[in-house]
mmCIF file of C-alpha atoms and ligand atoms in Angstrom:
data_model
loop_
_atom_site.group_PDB
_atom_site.id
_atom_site.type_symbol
_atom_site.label_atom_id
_atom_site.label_comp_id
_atom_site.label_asym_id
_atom_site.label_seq_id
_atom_site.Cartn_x
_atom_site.Cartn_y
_atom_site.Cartn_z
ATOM 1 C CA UNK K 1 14.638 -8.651 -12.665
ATOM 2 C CA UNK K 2 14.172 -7.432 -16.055
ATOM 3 C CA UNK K 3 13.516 -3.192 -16.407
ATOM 4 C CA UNK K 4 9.855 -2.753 -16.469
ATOM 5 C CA UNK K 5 9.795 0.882 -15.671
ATOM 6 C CA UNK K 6 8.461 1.210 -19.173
ATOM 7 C CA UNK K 7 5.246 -0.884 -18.264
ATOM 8 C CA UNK K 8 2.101 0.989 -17.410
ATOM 9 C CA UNK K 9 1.273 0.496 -14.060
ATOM 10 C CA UNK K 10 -2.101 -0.950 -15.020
ATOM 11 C CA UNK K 11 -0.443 -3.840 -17.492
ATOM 12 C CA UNK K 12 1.175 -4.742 -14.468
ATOM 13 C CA UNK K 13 -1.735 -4.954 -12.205
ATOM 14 C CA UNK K 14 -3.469 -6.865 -15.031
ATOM 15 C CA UNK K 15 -0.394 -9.358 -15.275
ATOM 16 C CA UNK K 16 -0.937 -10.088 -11.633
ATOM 17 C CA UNK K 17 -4.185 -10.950 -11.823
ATOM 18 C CA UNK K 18 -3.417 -13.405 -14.637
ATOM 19 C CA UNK K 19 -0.294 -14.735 -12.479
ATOM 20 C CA UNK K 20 -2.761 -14.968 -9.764
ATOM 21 C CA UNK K 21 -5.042 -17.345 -12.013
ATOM 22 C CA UNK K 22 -7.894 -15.094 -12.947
ATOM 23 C CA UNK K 23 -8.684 -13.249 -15.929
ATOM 24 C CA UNK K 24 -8.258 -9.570 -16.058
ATOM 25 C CA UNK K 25 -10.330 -9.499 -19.375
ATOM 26 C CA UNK K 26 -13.511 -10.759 -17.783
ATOM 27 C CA UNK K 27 -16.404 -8.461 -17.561
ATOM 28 C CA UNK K 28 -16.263 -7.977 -13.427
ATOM 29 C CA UNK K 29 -12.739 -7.234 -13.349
ATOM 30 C CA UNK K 30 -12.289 -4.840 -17.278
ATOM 31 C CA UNK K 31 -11.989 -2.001 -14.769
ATOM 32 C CA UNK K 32 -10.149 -3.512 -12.195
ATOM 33 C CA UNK K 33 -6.560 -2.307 -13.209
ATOM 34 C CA UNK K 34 -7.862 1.547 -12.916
ATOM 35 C CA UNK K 35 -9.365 0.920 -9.818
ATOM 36 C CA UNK K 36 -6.189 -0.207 -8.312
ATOM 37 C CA UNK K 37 -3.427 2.416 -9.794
ATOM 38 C CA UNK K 38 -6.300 4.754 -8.524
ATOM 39 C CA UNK K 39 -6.795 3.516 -5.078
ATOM 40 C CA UNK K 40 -2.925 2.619 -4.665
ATOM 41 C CA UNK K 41 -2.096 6.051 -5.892
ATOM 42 C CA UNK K 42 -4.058 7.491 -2.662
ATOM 43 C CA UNK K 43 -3.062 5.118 -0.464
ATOM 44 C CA UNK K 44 0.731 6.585 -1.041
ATOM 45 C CA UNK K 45 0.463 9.904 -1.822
ATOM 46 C CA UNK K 46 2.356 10.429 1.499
ATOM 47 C CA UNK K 47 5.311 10.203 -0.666
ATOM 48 C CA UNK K 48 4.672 13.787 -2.158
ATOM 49 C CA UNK K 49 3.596 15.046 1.822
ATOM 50 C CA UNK K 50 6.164 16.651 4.507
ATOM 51 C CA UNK K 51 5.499 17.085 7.804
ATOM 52 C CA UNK K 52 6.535 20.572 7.167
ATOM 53 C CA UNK K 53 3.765 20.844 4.617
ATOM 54 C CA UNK K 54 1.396 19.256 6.609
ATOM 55 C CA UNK K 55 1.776 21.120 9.262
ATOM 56 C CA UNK K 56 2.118 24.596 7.520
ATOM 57 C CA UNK K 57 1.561 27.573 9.059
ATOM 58 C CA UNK K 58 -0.748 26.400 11.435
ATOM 59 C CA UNK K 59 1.999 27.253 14.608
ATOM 60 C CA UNK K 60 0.005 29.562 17.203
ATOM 61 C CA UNK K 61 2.277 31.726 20.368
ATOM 62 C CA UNK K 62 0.517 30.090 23.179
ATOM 63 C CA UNK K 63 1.626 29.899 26.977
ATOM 64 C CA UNK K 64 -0.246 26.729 27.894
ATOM 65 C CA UNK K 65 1.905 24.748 29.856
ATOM 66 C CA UNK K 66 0.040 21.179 30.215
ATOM 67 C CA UNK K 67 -0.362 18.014 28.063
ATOM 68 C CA UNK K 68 -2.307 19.060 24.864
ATOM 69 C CA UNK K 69 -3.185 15.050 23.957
ATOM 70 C CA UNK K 70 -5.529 14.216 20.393
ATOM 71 C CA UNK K 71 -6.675 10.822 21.056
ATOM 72 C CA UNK K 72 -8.374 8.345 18.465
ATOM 73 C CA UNK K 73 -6.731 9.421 15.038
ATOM 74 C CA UNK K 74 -7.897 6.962 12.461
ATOM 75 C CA UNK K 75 -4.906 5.258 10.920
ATOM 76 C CA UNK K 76 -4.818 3.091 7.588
ATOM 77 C CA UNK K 77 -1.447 2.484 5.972
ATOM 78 C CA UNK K 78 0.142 -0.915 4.283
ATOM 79 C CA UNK K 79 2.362 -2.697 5.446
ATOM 80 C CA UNK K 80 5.852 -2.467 3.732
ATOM 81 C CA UNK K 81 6.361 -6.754 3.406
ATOM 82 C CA UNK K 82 3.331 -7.843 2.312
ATOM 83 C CA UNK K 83 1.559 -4.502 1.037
ATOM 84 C CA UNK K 84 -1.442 -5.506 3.191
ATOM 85 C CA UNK K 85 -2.936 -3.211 5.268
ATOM 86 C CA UNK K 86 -2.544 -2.476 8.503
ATOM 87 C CA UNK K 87 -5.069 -0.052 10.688
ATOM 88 C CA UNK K 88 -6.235 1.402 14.138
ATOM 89 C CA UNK K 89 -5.815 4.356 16.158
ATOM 90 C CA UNK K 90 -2.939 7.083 16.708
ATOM 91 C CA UNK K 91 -2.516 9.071 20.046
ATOM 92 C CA UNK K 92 -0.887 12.411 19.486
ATOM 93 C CA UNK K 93 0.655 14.055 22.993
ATOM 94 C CA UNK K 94 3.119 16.710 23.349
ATOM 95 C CA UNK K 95 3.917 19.470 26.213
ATOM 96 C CA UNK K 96 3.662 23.056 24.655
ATOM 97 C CA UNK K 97 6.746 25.330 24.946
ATOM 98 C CA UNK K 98 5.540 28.500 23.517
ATOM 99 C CA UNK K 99 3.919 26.823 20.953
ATOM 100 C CA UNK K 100 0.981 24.682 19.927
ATOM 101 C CA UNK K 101 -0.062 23.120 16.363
ATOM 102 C CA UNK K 102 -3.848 23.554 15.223
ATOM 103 C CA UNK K 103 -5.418 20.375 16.069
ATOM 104 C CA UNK K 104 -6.344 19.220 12.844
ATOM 105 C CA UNK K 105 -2.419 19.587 11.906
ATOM 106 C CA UNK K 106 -1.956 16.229 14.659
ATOM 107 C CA UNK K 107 -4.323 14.152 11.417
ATOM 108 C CA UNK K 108 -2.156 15.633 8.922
ATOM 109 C CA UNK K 109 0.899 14.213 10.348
ATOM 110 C CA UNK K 110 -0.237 11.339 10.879
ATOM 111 C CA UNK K 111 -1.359 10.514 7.549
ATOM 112 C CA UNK K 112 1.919 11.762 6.078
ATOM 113 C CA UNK K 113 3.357 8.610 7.601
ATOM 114 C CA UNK K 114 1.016 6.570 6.895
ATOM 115 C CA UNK K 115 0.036 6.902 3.554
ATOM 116 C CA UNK K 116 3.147 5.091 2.483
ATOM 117 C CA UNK K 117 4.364 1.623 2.905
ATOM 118 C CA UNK K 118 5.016 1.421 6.445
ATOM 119 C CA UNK K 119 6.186 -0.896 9.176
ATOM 120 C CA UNK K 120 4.226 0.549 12.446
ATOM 121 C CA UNK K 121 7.600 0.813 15.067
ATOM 122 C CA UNK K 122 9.265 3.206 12.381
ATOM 123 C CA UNK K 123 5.968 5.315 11.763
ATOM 124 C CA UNK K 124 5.266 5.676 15.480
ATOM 125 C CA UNK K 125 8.926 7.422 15.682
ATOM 126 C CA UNK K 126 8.473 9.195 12.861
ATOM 127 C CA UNK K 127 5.442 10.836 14.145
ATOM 128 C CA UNK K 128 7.276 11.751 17.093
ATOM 129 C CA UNK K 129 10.514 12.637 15.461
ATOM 130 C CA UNK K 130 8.362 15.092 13.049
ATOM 131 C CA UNK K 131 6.861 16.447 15.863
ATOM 132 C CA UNK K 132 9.198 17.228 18.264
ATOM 133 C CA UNK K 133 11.133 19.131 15.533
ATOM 134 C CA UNK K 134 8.711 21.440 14.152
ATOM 135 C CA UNK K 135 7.102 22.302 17.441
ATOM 136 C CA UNK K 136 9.679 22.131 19.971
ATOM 137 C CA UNK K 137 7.632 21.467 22.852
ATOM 138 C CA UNK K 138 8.842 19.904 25.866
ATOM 139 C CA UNK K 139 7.951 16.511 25.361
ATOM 140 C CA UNK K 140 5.962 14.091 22.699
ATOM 141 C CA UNK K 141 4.435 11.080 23.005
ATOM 142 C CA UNK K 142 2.652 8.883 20.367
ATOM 143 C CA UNK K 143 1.249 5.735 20.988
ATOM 144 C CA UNK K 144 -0.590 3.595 17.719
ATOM 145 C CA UNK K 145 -2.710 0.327 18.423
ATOM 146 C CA UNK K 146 -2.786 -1.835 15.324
ATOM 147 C CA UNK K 147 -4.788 -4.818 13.424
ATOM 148 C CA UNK K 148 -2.788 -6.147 10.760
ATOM 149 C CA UNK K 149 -4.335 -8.058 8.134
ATOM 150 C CA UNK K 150 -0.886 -9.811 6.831
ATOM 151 C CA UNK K 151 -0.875 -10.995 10.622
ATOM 152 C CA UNK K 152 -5.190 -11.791 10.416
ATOM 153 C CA UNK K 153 -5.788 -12.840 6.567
ATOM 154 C CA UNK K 154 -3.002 -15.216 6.860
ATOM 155 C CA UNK K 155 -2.200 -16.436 10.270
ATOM 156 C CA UNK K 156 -4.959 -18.813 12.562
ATOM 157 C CA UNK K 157 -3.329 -17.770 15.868
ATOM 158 C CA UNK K 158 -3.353 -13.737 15.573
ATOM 159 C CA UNK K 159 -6.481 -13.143 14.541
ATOM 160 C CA UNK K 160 -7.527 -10.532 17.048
ATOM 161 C CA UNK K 161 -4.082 -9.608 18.445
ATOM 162 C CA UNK K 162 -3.330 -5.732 18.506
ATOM 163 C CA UNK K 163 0.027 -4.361 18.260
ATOM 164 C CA UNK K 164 0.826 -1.521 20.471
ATOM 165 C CA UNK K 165 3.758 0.397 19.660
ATOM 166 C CA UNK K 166 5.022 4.001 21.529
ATOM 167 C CA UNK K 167 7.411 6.897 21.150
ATOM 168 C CA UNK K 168 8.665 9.662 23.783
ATOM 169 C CA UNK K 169 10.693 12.522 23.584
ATOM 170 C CA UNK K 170 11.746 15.137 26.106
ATOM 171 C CA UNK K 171 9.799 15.280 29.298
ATOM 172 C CA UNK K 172 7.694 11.996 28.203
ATOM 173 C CA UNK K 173 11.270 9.798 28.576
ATOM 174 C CA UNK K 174 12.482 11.936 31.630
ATOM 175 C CA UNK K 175 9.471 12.713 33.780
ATOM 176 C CA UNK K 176 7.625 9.707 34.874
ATOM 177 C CA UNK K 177 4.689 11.183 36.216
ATOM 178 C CA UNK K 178 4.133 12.728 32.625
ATOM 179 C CA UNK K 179 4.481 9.162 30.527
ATOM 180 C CA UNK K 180 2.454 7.860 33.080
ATOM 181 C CA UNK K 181 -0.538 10.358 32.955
ATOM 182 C CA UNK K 182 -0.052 10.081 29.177
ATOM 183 C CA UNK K 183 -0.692 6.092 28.926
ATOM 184 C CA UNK K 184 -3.154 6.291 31.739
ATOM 185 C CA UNK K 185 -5.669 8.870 28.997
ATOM 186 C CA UNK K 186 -4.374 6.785 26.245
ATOM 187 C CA UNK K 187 -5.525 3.451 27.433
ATOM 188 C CA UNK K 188 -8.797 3.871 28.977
ATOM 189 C CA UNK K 189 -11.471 3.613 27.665
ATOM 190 C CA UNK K 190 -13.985 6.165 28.294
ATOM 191 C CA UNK K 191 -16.836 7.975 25.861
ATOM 192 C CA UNK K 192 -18.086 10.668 27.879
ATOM 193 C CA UNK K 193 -18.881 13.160 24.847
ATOM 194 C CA UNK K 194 -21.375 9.902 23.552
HETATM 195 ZN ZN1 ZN R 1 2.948 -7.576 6.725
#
């Protein structure tokens, strides 16, 4: 491959397009190559996020004991072979040990990871990983249910199949009881604030 790290990212885009068998230069798609450095731009800046960062200072002394579980965190990230996305829902749930994260932090986290090219088994660990270091609690578990679109756009067979991946740490791998509570809040369905 020859060095293009010279080329502006939005000749590039525009050379696609051609490649692809349209024309950049046509009055519907002038703006096009902004639009996409712009929107791909956002869609990684997890690249310049740490959990650490994301997280902040946002660690509260706190002597709760029991499952602290944030449930339905909107997920869009792109998958790392086809750089289609791939979306859904994250389930954050860890076992305090002296310490708990603000709630909002569980978001943040979550979009560090996935505001990157991702494959959805390593960012469910990750998750977990991230957050079983900076909090120390006694256990984490993470579940994500995903569409993909390479899988949907492209595929006939997988059109509505969901990928469910998990992660446990501490108490969630050792203490049944506790993984099973955990899946039990994670998988049904229930909207009793609506
Ligand atoms: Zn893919």
């Amino acid at each position: 491959m020859g060095d293009l790290s010279d080329v502006p990212y939005q000749d590039l885009v525009a050379e696609m397009i051609r490649r692809l068998g349209d024309d950049p230069e046509r009055e519907g798609m002038l703006k096009t190559p902004e639009r996409v450095e712009e929107a791909m731009r956002f869609l990684t800046q997890g690249y310049d996020m740490s959990p650490r960062s994301a997280i902040g200072d946002a660690l509260f002394r706190e002597e709760h004991q029991n499952m602290v579980l944030v449930k339905d965190i909107e997920m869009y990230s792109l998958c790392e072979h086809h750089l289609l996305p791939f979306f859904g829902k994250v389930h954050v749930a860890y076992i305090p040990n002296g310490r708990i994260i603000g709630l909002s932090k569980a978001a943040r986290l979550v979009e560090v990871f996935s505001r990157r090219f991702q494959v959805q088994e390593r960012m469910t660990e990750q998750i977990a990983q991230a957050l079983w270091d900076l909090v120390q609690p006694q256990g984490v578990g993470v579940v994500i249910e995903a569409y993909h679109l390479c899988m949907m756009m492209r595929g006939v067979q997988k059109q509505n199949s969901k990928t469910i991946t998990s992660a446990m740490r501490g108490a969630f791998l050792d203490h049944a009881p506790t993984r099973d509570e955990f899946l039990r809040l994670t998988m049904t369905t229930h909207n009793p604030l609506s």
